[in-house]
Short mmCIF file of C-alpha atoms and ligand atoms in Angstrom, two decimals:
data_model
loop_
_atom_site.label_atom_id
_atom_site.label_comp_id
_atom_site.label_asym_id
_atom_site.label_seq_id
_atom_site.Cartn_x
_atom_site.Cartn_y
_atom_site.Cartn_z
CA MET A 1 3.33 -19.75 -20.25
CA LYS A 2 2.17 -20.77 -16.75
CA LEU A 3 1.36 -17.99 -14.49
CA LYS A 4 0.52 -19.51 -10.78
CA ASN A 5 0.19 -16.68 -8.82
CA LEU A 6 -1.63 -14.47 -11.15
CA SER A 7 -4.22 -17.04 -12.03
CA ASP A 8 -6.98 -16.10 -9.84
CA LYS A 9 -6.29 -12.34 -10.31
CA LYS A 10 -8.24 -9.57 -12.94
CA ILE A 11 -5.76 -8.34 -15.04
CA ILE A 12 -6.71 -5.00 -15.99
CA VAL A 13 -4.55 -3.43 -18.75
CA SER A 14 -4.61 -0.02 -20.26
CA ALA A 15 -3.33 0.81 -23.88
CA GLY A 16 -2.59 3.90 -26.23
CA GLY A 17 -2.79 7.52 -25.96
CA THR A 18 -6.07 9.30 -24.97
CA ILE A 19 -7.82 12.23 -26.82
CA GLU A 20 -8.57 15.72 -25.47
CA MET A 21 -11.33 17.28 -27.52
CA LEU A 22 -10.81 21.30 -28.35
CA ASP A 23 -13.91 21.43 -30.53
CA PRO A 24 -16.13 18.91 -32.48
CA VAL A 25 -13.08 18.58 -35.25
CA ARG A 26 -9.73 19.11 -33.55
CA PHE A 27 -8.30 17.07 -30.90
CA MET A 28 -4.83 16.49 -28.86
CA THR A 29 -3.46 13.22 -28.54
CA ASN A 30 0.12 11.66 -28.63
CA ARG A 31 2.41 8.98 -30.25
CA SER A 32 1.43 6.12 -28.38
CA SER A 33 0.40 3.02 -30.78
CA GLY A 34 -1.04 0.99 -27.96
CA LYS A 35 0.96 -1.97 -29.01
CA MET A 36 2.66 -2.62 -25.84
CA GLY A 37 -0.71 -2.74 -23.98
CA VAL A 38 -2.58 -4.71 -26.58
CA SER A 39 0.58 -7.22 -26.40
CA ILE A 40 0.12 -7.60 -22.50
CA ALA A 41 -3.70 -7.94 -22.94
CA ASP A 42 -2.72 -10.82 -25.54
CA ALA A 43 -0.27 -12.57 -23.39
CA ALA A 44 -2.38 -12.36 -20.21
CA TYR A 45 -5.33 -13.85 -22.10
CA LYS A 46 -3.33 -16.49 -23.80
CA ALA A 47 -1.91 -17.86 -20.53
CA GLY A 48 -5.52 -18.11 -19.10
CA LEU A 49 -5.96 -15.26 -17.09
CA ASN A 50 -8.97 -13.04 -16.52
CA THR A 51 -8.37 -10.05 -18.94
CA LEU A 52 -9.72 -6.75 -19.24
CA LEU A 53 -8.18 -4.31 -21.93
CA ILE A 54 -9.05 -0.45 -21.52
CA ALA A 55 -8.28 1.10 -24.81
CA GLY A 56 -7.62 4.63 -25.34
CA ASN A 57 -6.57 5.52 -29.24
CA VAL A 58 -5.66 2.25 -30.49
CA ASP A 59 -5.75 1.05 -34.12
CA LYS A 60 -8.90 -0.56 -34.93
CA ASN A 61 -6.98 -3.51 -36.62
CA LEU A 62 -4.86 -3.96 -33.36
CA LEU A 63 -8.21 -4.57 -31.44
CA SER A 64 -10.09 -6.70 -33.98
CA GLY A 65 -10.74 -10.59 -33.24
CA LYS A 66 -9.84 -10.18 -29.50
CA LYS A 67 -11.71 -12.74 -27.24
CA TYR A 68 -10.98 -10.82 -24.12
CA GLU A 69 -13.20 -7.93 -22.88
CA ILE A 70 -12.24 -4.53 -24.02
CA ILE A 71 -13.36 -1.00 -22.98
CA LYS A 72 -12.92 1.84 -25.22
CA VAL A 73 -12.06 5.54 -23.82
CA LEU A 74 -11.63 8.65 -25.33
CA SER A 75 -10.28 10.93 -22.90
CA THR A 76 -8.02 10.85 -19.63
CA ARG A 77 -10.87 11.29 -17.52
CA ASP A 78 -12.98 8.96 -19.54
CA MET A 79 -9.87 6.15 -18.76
CA LEU A 80 -9.96 7.03 -15.17
CA ASP A 81 -13.49 6.22 -14.79
CA ALA A 82 -12.83 3.12 -16.49
CA VAL A 83 -10.16 2.10 -14.24
CA LYS A 84 -11.88 3.14 -11.34
CA ASN A 85 -15.08 1.14 -11.92
CA GLN A 86 -12.85 -1.99 -12.53
CA LEU A 87 -10.41 -1.72 -9.64
CA CYS A 88 -10.72 -4.29 -6.91
CA ASP A 89 -8.74 -5.81 -4.56
CA ASN A 90 -7.88 -9.05 -6.54
CA ALA A 91 -6.58 -7.23 -9.52
CA LEU A 92 -3.44 -6.31 -11.24
CA LEU A 93 -3.50 -3.04 -12.76
CA ILE A 94 -0.74 -2.37 -15.71
CA MET A 95 -0.97 1.07 -16.88
CA ALA A 96 0.68 0.73 -20.35
CA ALA A 97 -1.26 3.79 -21.82
CA ALA A 98 -0.01 6.93 -22.37
CA PRO A 99 -3.11 9.31 -21.07
CA ALA A 100 -2.81 12.99 -22.06
CA ASP A 101 -1.34 14.82 -19.14
CA TYR A 102 -3.17 17.76 -19.88
CA SER A 103 -6.47 18.87 -21.57
CA PHE A 104 -8.44 22.17 -22.97
CA LYS A 105 -9.52 24.20 -20.41
CA GLU A 106 -12.59 25.04 -22.42
CA ILE A 107 -13.90 22.46 -25.01
CA SER A 108 -16.02 24.34 -27.80
CA SER A 109 -19.50 22.76 -28.93
CA VAL A 110 -18.92 24.50 -32.37
CA LYS A 111 -15.82 24.45 -34.55
CA ILE A 112 -13.37 27.35 -33.50
CA LYS A 113 -13.20 29.69 -36.35
CA LYS A 114 -9.98 31.33 -37.77
CA LYS A 115 -9.66 35.30 -36.77
CA SER A 116 -6.65 36.67 -35.16
CA ASP A 117 -3.02 35.67 -35.83
CA GLU A 118 -2.71 34.46 -32.29
CA LEU A 119 -4.75 31.91 -30.70
CA ASN A 120 -4.23 31.35 -26.97
CA ILE A 121 -5.48 28.29 -25.69
CA THR A 122 -5.04 27.09 -21.81
CA LEU A 123 -4.42 23.58 -20.76
CA VAL A 124 -5.17 22.19 -17.53
CA LYS A 125 -3.73 19.01 -15.83
CA ASN A 126 -5.46 15.98 -16.23
CA PRO A 127 -5.95 13.48 -13.01
CA ASP A 128 -3.18 11.02 -12.71
CA ILE A 129 -4.88 7.71 -13.16
CA LEU A 130 -2.00 5.61 -11.07
CA MET A 131 -2.06 8.35 -8.42
CA GLU A 132 -5.45 8.19 -8.01
CA SER A 133 -5.41 4.19 -8.20
CA SER A 134 -2.96 4.18 -5.16
CA LYS A 135 -5.36 6.66 -3.13
CA ILE A 136 -8.11 3.93 -3.90
CA LYS A 137 -5.68 1.16 -2.81
CA GLN A 138 -5.25 3.04 0.43
CA ASN A 139 -8.42 4.17 1.14
CA MET A 140 -10.44 0.71 0.33
CA ASN A 141 -7.77 -1.48 1.91
CA PHE A 142 -7.08 -3.43 -1.49
CA ASN A 143 -3.85 -4.52 0.04
CA ASN A 144 -3.85 -7.21 -2.71
CA LEU A 145 -4.27 -4.81 -5.45
CA ILE A 146 -0.90 -4.58 -7.57
CA LEU A 147 -0.21 -1.62 -9.50
CA ALA A 148 2.13 -1.57 -12.48
CA GLY A 149 3.45 1.60 -14.32
CA PHE A 150 5.48 2.36 -17.50
CA ALA A 151 7.54 5.18 -17.63
CA ALA A 152 8.73 6.17 -21.25
CA GLU A 153 11.75 8.27 -21.03
CA THR A 154 14.42 10.11 -23.39
CA ASN A 155 17.04 10.60 -20.76
CA ASP A 156 17.63 9.95 -17.09
CA LEU A 157 15.74 6.59 -17.24
CA GLU A 158 16.52 4.90 -14.03
CA LYS A 159 16.28 8.16 -12.30
CA TYR A 160 12.84 9.04 -13.38
CA ALA A 161 11.41 5.55 -13.04
CA ILE A 162 12.33 5.33 -9.92
CA GLY A 163 10.91 8.58 -8.68
CA LYS A 164 7.60 7.77 -10.46
CA LEU A 165 7.46 4.46 -8.78
CA LYS A 166 7.90 6.13 -5.22
CA GLU A 167 5.66 9.18 -5.97
CA LYS A 168 2.93 7.08 -7.34
CA ASN A 169 3.09 4.32 -4.68
CA LEU A 170 3.41 1.45 -7.32
CA ASP A 171 4.39 -2.30 -6.82
CA LEU A 172 6.55 -1.77 -10.09
CA ILE A 173 7.28 0.08 -13.11
CA CYS A 174 8.69 -0.66 -16.73
CA ALA A 175 10.77 1.56 -17.76
CA ASN A 176 11.40 2.10 -21.33
CA ASP A 177 13.79 4.43 -23.49
CA VAL A 178 12.12 6.42 -26.32
CA SER A 179 14.73 8.59 -27.24
CA THR A 180 15.75 6.11 -30.49
CA SER A 181 13.42 5.09 -33.07
CA GLU A 182 13.89 1.42 -32.61
CA SER A 183 12.28 1.18 -29.69
CA GLY A 184 9.46 2.72 -27.84
CA PHE A 185 6.15 4.33 -29.69
CA GLU A 186 5.04 3.13 -32.88
CA SER A 187 7.81 0.44 -32.80
CA ASP A 188 7.12 -3.59 -32.53
CA TYR A 189 10.26 -3.44 -30.55
CA ASN A 190 11.16 -2.11 -27.20
CA LYS A 191 14.00 -2.46 -24.51
CA ILE A 192 12.44 -2.64 -20.98
CA THR A 193 14.06 -2.58 -17.20
CA ILE A 194 11.68 -3.57 -14.76
CA TYR A 195 12.02 -1.72 -10.93
CA PHE A 196 10.25 -3.25 -8.30
CA LYS A 197 9.46 -1.72 -4.83
CA ASN A 198 11.60 -4.30 -2.90
CA GLY A 199 14.70 -2.99 -5.03
CA LEU A 200 14.72 -5.59 -7.30
CA LYS A 201 15.69 -4.95 -11.17
CA LYS A 202 14.91 -7.16 -14.15
CA GLU A 203 16.36 -6.06 -17.42
CA LEU A 204 15.33 -7.46 -21.19
CA ASN A 205 17.42 -6.33 -24.06
CA MET A 206 15.87 -5.44 -27.31
CA ALA A 207 12.72 -7.75 -27.85
CA LEU A 208 9.87 -7.87 -29.68
CA LYS A 209 6.58 -6.25 -27.73
CA LYS A 210 4.94 -9.57 -27.68
CA ASP A 211 8.10 -11.15 -25.99
CA ILE A 212 8.33 -8.29 -23.45
CA ALA A 213 4.59 -8.77 -22.48
CA LYS A 214 5.55 -12.00 -21.51
CA PHE A 215 8.60 -11.27 -19.93
CA ILE A 216 6.55 -8.53 -18.06
CA LEU A 217 3.89 -11.04 -16.95
CA LYS A 218 6.55 -13.57 -15.84
CA ASN A 219 8.41 -11.32 -13.50
CA ILE A 220 5.26 -10.24 -11.97
CA ASP A 221 4.28 -13.50 -11.30
CA THR A 222 7.52 -14.57 -9.92
CA TYR A 223 7.47 -11.28 -7.61
CA LEU A 224 3.95 -11.97 -6.17
CA GLY A 225 5.36 -15.61 -5.10
CA GLU A 226 8.61 -14.38 -3.55
CA ILE A 227 6.69 -11.54 -1.72
CA ASP A 228 3.95 -14.23 -0.53
CA GLU A 229 6.87 -16.54 1.02
CA LYS A 230 8.02 -13.52 3.25
N1 CTP B 1 -0.13 7.75 -16.21
C1 CTP B 1 -1.52 8.17 -15.36
N2 CTP B 1 -2.29 8.78 -15.65
C2 CTP B 1 -1.53 10.09 -16.29
C3 CTP B 1 -0.62 10.02 -17.11
C4 CTP B 1 0.36 9.04 -16.75
O1 CTP B 1 -1.85 6.89 -14.97
N3 CTP B 1 -2.42 11.14 -16.64
C5 CTP B 1 0.65 6.59 -16.08
C6 CTP B 1 0.98 5.94 -17.63
O2 CTP B 1 0.04 4.95 -17.97
C7 CTP B 1 2.31 5.29 -16.96
C8 CTP B 1 2.96 6.48 -15.86
O3 CTP B 1 1.99 6.75 -15.69
O4 CTP B 1 2.13 3.67 -16.59
C9 CTP B 1 3.79 7.13 -16.34
O5 CTP B 1 3.66 7.69 -17.49
P1 CTP B 1 4.61 8.90 -18.02
O6 CTP B 1 3.91 9.63 -19.16
O7 CTP B 1 5.89 8.33 -18.37
O8 CTP B 1 4.90 9.99 -16.91
P2 CTP B 1 4.10 11.21 -16.23
O9 CTP B 1 4.06 10.53 -14.97
O10 CTP B 1 3.10 11.58 -17.12
O11 CTP B 1 5.01 12.35 -16.01
P3 CTP B 1 5.99 13.40 -17.44
O12 CTP B 1 5.14 13.00 -18.31
O13 CTP B 1 6.46 14.44 -16.67
O14 CTP B 1 7.27 12.14 -17.46
#
């Protein structure tokens, strides 16, 4: 696969869920497998691009034998720090990860013992990595930085995806329906629609995540070529 317009960009891909610790033996995470993000990093590397994977809770087997750089992180805040350290004007950030939206207000340094019948635990909102990246893009004048998000939805896919595209100030968003077991989370398959900020919409029917990865990169490459011409 030839990706002319992406050839001198640094491709930063995030994958997997993040882990929020409650105490030394308990944590909260989500069902993201990391397959989509790893497939994108694989496809980017295979296309000869400068590739970096920032991996959250991703199965060790999925990460073994990779020839590109991998930074492993635990929590959403760790992922944010890793992304912030890597962002530059000439990068493409693809946030395929599913960072936990909330973390525990207090992390106990010792195992919490069972005492009362009810245990109330307070969660606090985590920073949004894409939103923070948009702010960095603006403040640092990283005009060439391309921000790509994912929107995993169970309903009203287009409405929520376009909402996120606008709210997070993204260049594009890849929307996928996770309401069925054939697509989304642990599956090898996915069904995806890409919405670009110029209104362009690209759709791919149910396909293997490795083919979706190529489809995403190819379409970003084409999009960059088109906006360059204008
Ligand atoms: N994302 C992020 N930082 C977070 C949460 C999500 O950067 N703390 C990114 C994801 O990697 C994805 C996009 O935002 O690219 C959308 O994530 P999603 O979970 O679909 O949406 P949220 O913004 O978290 O909203 P909600 O959970 O309410 O649907």
